[in-house]
Short mmCIF file of C-alpha atoms in Angstrom, two decimals:
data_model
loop_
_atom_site.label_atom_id
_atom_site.label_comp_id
_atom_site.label_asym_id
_atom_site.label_seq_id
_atom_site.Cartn_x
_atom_site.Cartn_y
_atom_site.Cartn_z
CA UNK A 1 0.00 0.00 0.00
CA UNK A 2 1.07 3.62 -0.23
CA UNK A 3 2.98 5.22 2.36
CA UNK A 4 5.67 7.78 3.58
CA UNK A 5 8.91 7.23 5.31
CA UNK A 6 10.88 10.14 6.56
CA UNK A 7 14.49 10.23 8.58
CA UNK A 8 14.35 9.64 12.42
CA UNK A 9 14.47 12.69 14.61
CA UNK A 10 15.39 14.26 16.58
CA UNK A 11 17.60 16.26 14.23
CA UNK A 12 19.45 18.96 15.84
CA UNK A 13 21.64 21.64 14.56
CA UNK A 14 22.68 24.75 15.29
CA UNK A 15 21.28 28.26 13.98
CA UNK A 16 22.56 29.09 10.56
CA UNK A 17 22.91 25.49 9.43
CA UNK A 18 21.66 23.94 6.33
CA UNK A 19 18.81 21.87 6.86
CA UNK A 20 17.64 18.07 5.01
CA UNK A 21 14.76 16.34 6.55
CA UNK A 22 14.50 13.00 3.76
CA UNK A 23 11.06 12.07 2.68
CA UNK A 24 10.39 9.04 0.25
CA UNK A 25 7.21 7.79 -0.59
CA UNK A 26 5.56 4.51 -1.68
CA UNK A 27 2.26 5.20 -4.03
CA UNK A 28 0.44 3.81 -7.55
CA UNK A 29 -0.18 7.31 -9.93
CA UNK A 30 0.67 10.49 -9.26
CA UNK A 31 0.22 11.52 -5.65
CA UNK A 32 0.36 14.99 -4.30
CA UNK A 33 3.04 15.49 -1.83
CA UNK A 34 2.98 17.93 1.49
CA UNK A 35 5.44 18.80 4.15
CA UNK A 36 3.05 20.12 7.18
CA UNK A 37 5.30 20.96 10.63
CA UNK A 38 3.77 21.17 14.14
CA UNK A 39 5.06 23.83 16.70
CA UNK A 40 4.63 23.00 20.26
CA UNK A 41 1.38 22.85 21.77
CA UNK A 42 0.00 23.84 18.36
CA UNK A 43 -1.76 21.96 15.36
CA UNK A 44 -0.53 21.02 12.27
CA UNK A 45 0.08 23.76 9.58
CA UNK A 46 0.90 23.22 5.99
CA UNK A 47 4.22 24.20 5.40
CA UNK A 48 4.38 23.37 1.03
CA UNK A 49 3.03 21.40 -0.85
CA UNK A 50 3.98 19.66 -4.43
CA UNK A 51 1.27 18.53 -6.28
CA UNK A 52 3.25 16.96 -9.98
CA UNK A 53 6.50 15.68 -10.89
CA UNK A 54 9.73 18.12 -10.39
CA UNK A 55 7.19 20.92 -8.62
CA UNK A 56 8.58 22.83 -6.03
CA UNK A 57 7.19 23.91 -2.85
CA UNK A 58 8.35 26.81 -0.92
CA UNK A 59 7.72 28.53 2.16
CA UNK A 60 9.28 30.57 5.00
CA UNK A 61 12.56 29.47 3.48
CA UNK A 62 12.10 25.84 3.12
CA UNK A 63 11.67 24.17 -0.59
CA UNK A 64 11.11 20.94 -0.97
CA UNK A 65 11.13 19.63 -4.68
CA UNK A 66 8.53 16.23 -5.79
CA UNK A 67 11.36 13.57 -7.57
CA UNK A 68 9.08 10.89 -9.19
CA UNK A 69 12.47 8.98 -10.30
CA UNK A 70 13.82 8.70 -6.63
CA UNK A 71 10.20 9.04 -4.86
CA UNK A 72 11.21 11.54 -2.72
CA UNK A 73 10.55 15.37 -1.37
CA UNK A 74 13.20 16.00 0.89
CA UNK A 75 12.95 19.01 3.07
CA UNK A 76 15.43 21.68 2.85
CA UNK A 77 16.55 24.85 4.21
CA UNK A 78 20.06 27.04 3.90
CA UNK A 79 19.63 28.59 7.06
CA UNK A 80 17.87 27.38 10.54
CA UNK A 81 16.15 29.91 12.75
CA UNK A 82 15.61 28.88 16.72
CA UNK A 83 12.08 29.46 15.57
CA UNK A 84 11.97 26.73 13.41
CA UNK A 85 12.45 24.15 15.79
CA UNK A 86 9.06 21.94 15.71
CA UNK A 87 7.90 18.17 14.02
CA UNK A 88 8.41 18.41 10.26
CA UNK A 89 5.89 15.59 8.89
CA UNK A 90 5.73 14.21 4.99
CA UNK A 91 2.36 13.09 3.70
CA UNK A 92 0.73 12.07 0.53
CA UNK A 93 -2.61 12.76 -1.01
CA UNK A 94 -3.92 9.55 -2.66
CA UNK A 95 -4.96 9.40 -5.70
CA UNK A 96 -7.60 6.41 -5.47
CA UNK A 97 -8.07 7.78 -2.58
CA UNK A 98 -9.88 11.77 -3.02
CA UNK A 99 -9.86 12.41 0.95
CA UNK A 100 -7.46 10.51 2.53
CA UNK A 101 -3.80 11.96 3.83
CA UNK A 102 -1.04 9.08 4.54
CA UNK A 103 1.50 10.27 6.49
CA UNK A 104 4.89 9.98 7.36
CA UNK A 105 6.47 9.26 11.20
CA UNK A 106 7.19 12.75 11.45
CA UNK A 107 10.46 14.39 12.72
CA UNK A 108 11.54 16.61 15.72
CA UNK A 109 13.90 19.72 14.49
CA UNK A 110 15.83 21.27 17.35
CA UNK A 111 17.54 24.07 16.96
CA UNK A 112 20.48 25.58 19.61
CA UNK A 113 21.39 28.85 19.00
CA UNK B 1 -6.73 34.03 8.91
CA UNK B 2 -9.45 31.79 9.34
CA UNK B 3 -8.56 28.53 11.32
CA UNK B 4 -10.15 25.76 12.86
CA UNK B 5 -11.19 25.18 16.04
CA UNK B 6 -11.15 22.21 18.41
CA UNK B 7 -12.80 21.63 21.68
CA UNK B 8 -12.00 20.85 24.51
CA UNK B 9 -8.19 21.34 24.40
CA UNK B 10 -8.08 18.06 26.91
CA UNK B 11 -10.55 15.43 27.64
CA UNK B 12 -10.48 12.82 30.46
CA UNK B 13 -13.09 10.17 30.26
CA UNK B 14 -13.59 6.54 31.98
CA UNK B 15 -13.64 3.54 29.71
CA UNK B 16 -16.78 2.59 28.74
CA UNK B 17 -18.01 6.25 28.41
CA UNK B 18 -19.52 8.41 25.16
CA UNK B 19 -17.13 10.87 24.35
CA UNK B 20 -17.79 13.92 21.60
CA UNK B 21 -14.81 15.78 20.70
CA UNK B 22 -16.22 19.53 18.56
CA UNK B 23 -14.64 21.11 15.48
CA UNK B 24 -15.65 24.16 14.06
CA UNK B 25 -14.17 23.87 10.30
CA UNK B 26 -13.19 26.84 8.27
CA UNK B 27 -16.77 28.57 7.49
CA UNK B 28 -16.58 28.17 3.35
CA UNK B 29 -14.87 25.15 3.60
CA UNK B 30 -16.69 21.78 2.24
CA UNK B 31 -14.57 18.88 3.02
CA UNK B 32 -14.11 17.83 6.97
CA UNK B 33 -11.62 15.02 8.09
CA UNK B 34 -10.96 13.19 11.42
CA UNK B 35 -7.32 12.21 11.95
CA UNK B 36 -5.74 11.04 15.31
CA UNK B 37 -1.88 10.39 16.32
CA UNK B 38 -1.52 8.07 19.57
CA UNK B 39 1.77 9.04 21.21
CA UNK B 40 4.88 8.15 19.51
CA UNK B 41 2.72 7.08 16.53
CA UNK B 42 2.06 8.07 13.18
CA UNK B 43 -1.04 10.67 11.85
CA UNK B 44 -3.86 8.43 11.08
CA UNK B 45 -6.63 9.12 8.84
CA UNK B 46 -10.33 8.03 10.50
CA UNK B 47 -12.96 9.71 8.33
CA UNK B 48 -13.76 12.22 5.60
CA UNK B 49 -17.34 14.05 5.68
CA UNK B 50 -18.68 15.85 2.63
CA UNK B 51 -21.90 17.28 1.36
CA UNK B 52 -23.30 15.74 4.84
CA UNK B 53 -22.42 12.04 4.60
CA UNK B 54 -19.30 9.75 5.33
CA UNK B 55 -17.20 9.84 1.62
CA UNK B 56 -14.70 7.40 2.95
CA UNK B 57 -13.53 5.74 6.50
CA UNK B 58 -10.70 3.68 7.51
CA UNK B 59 -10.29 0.39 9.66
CA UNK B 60 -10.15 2.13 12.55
CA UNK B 61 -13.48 4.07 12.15
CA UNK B 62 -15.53 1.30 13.00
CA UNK B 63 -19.10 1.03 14.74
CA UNK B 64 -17.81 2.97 17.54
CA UNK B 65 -17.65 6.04 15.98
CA UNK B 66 -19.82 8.12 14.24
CA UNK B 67 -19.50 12.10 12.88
CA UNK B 68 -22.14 14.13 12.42
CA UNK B 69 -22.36 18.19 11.23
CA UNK B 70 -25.33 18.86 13.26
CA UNK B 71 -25.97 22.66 12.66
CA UNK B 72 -23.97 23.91 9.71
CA UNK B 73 -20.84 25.08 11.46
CA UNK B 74 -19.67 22.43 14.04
CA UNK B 75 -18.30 18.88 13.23
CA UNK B 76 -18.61 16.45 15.67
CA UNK B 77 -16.91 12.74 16.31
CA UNK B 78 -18.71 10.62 18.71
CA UNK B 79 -16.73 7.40 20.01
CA UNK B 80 -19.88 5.28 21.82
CA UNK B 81 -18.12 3.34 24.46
CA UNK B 82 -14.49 4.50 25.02
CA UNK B 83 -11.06 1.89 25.53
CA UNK B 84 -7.84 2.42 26.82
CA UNK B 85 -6.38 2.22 22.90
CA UNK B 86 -8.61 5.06 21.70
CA UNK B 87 -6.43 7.74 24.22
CA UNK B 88 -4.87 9.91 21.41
CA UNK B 89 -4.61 13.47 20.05
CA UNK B 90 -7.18 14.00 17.86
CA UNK B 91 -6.85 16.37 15.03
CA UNK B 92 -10.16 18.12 13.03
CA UNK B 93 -9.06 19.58 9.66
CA UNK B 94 -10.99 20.92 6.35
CA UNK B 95 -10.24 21.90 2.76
CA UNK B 96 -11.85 23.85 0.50
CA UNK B 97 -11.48 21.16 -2.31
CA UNK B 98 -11.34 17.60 -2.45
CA UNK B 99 -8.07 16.93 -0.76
CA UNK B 100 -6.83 14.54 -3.44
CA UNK B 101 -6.60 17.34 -6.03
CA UNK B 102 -3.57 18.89 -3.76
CA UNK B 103 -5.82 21.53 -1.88
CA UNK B 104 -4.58 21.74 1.43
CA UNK B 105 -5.84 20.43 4.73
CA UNK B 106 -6.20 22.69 7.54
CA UNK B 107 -6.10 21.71 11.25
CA UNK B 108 -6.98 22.50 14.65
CA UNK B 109 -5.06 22.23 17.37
CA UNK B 110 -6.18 19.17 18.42
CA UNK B 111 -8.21 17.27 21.40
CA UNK B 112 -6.08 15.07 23.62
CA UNK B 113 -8.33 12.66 24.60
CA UNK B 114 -6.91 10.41 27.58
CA UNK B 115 -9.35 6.90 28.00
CA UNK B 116 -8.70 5.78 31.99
#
């Protein structure tokens, strides 16, 4: 079945450093691909999203860009904020699927300034 | 910007009990979605809700639970007889389009719901 794996937290660097959270994905067609991130004590927000082959997504700093030939969207950013520490989680829209999210483990970003 | 609400923040309930967790989805928004993440675990999808019917439901949404939008503006989920297994965070979110065209979900904060 489809699904999402992304790299095992926590990641932790310090301010200024380049950021890569992997994602890779398992799915049949053409899924559309998010990166949502959760701040402490808050819900999820959608961070970008991806929705065809070599798309990018971009937000606040972080791109992300949809590789159908290596099924993956890694996260990326050239330069971590304190602020940005939160869980970074990978989903996919299904395609057979009109409604449903599948998502990925999630992973904690800390950042030391 | 418009967001959506959850309430309560925190519920406690015996096992055994009726719990209803309340979402109030983004007001021109038509699709509505039940996730929940049990500690440690991954986001899991429970239910969508559109044009005022279940359009799809996983495993987990079985005869225990039921959604309802009972007034136009909140979105309910009802679990009937609570376990120990169903204490999670659960997470309300809507789209303005059918979330497998790419439009985005948007959540609340969440309900921690803690079964004893």
């Amino acid at each position: 079945g489809d699904s999402v794996t992304q790299m095992e937290g926590p990641v932790t660097l310090s301010e200024e450093a380049f950021l890569t959270i992997n994602c890779t994905y398992t799915a049949t067609g053409y899924p559309s691909l998010f990166w949502y991130v959760q701040y402490p004590g808050e819900g999820l927000q959608l961070l970008l999203k991806a929705t065809k082959a070599d798309d990018k997504g971009s937000n606040k700093g972080f791109e992300a860009t949809y590789r159908k030939e290596t099924t993956s969207f890694h996260l990326e950013k050239g330069s971590v904020q304190v602020s940005d520490s939160a869980v970074y989680f990978c989903a996919l829209s299904k395609r057979d699927s009109n409604y449903q999210l599948i998502w990925g483990a999630g992973t904690k970003l800390i950042i030391k300034p | 910007e418009p967001e959506v609400t959850q309430t309560p923040s925190h519920q406690v309930t015996q096992m055994g009990q009726e719990v209803i967790l309340r979402c109030v989805p983004i007001s021109n928004h038509l699709y509505f979605y039940w996730y929940r993440q049990i500690l440690g675990q991954k986001v899991e999808f429970l239910v969508s809700f559109y044009n005022n019917e279940i359009s799809e439901k996983s495993e987990i949404f079985d005869d225990q639970f039921s959604v309802e939008r009972p007034d136009g503006s909140n979105f309910t989920l009802k679990i009937r007889s609570t376990k120990l297994e169903d204490s999670a965070m659960y997470f309300c979110a809507s789209s303005e389009a059918n979330g497998g065209t790419g439009s985005p979900l948007h959540f609340g904060n969440g309900t921690r719901l803690t079964v004893t």
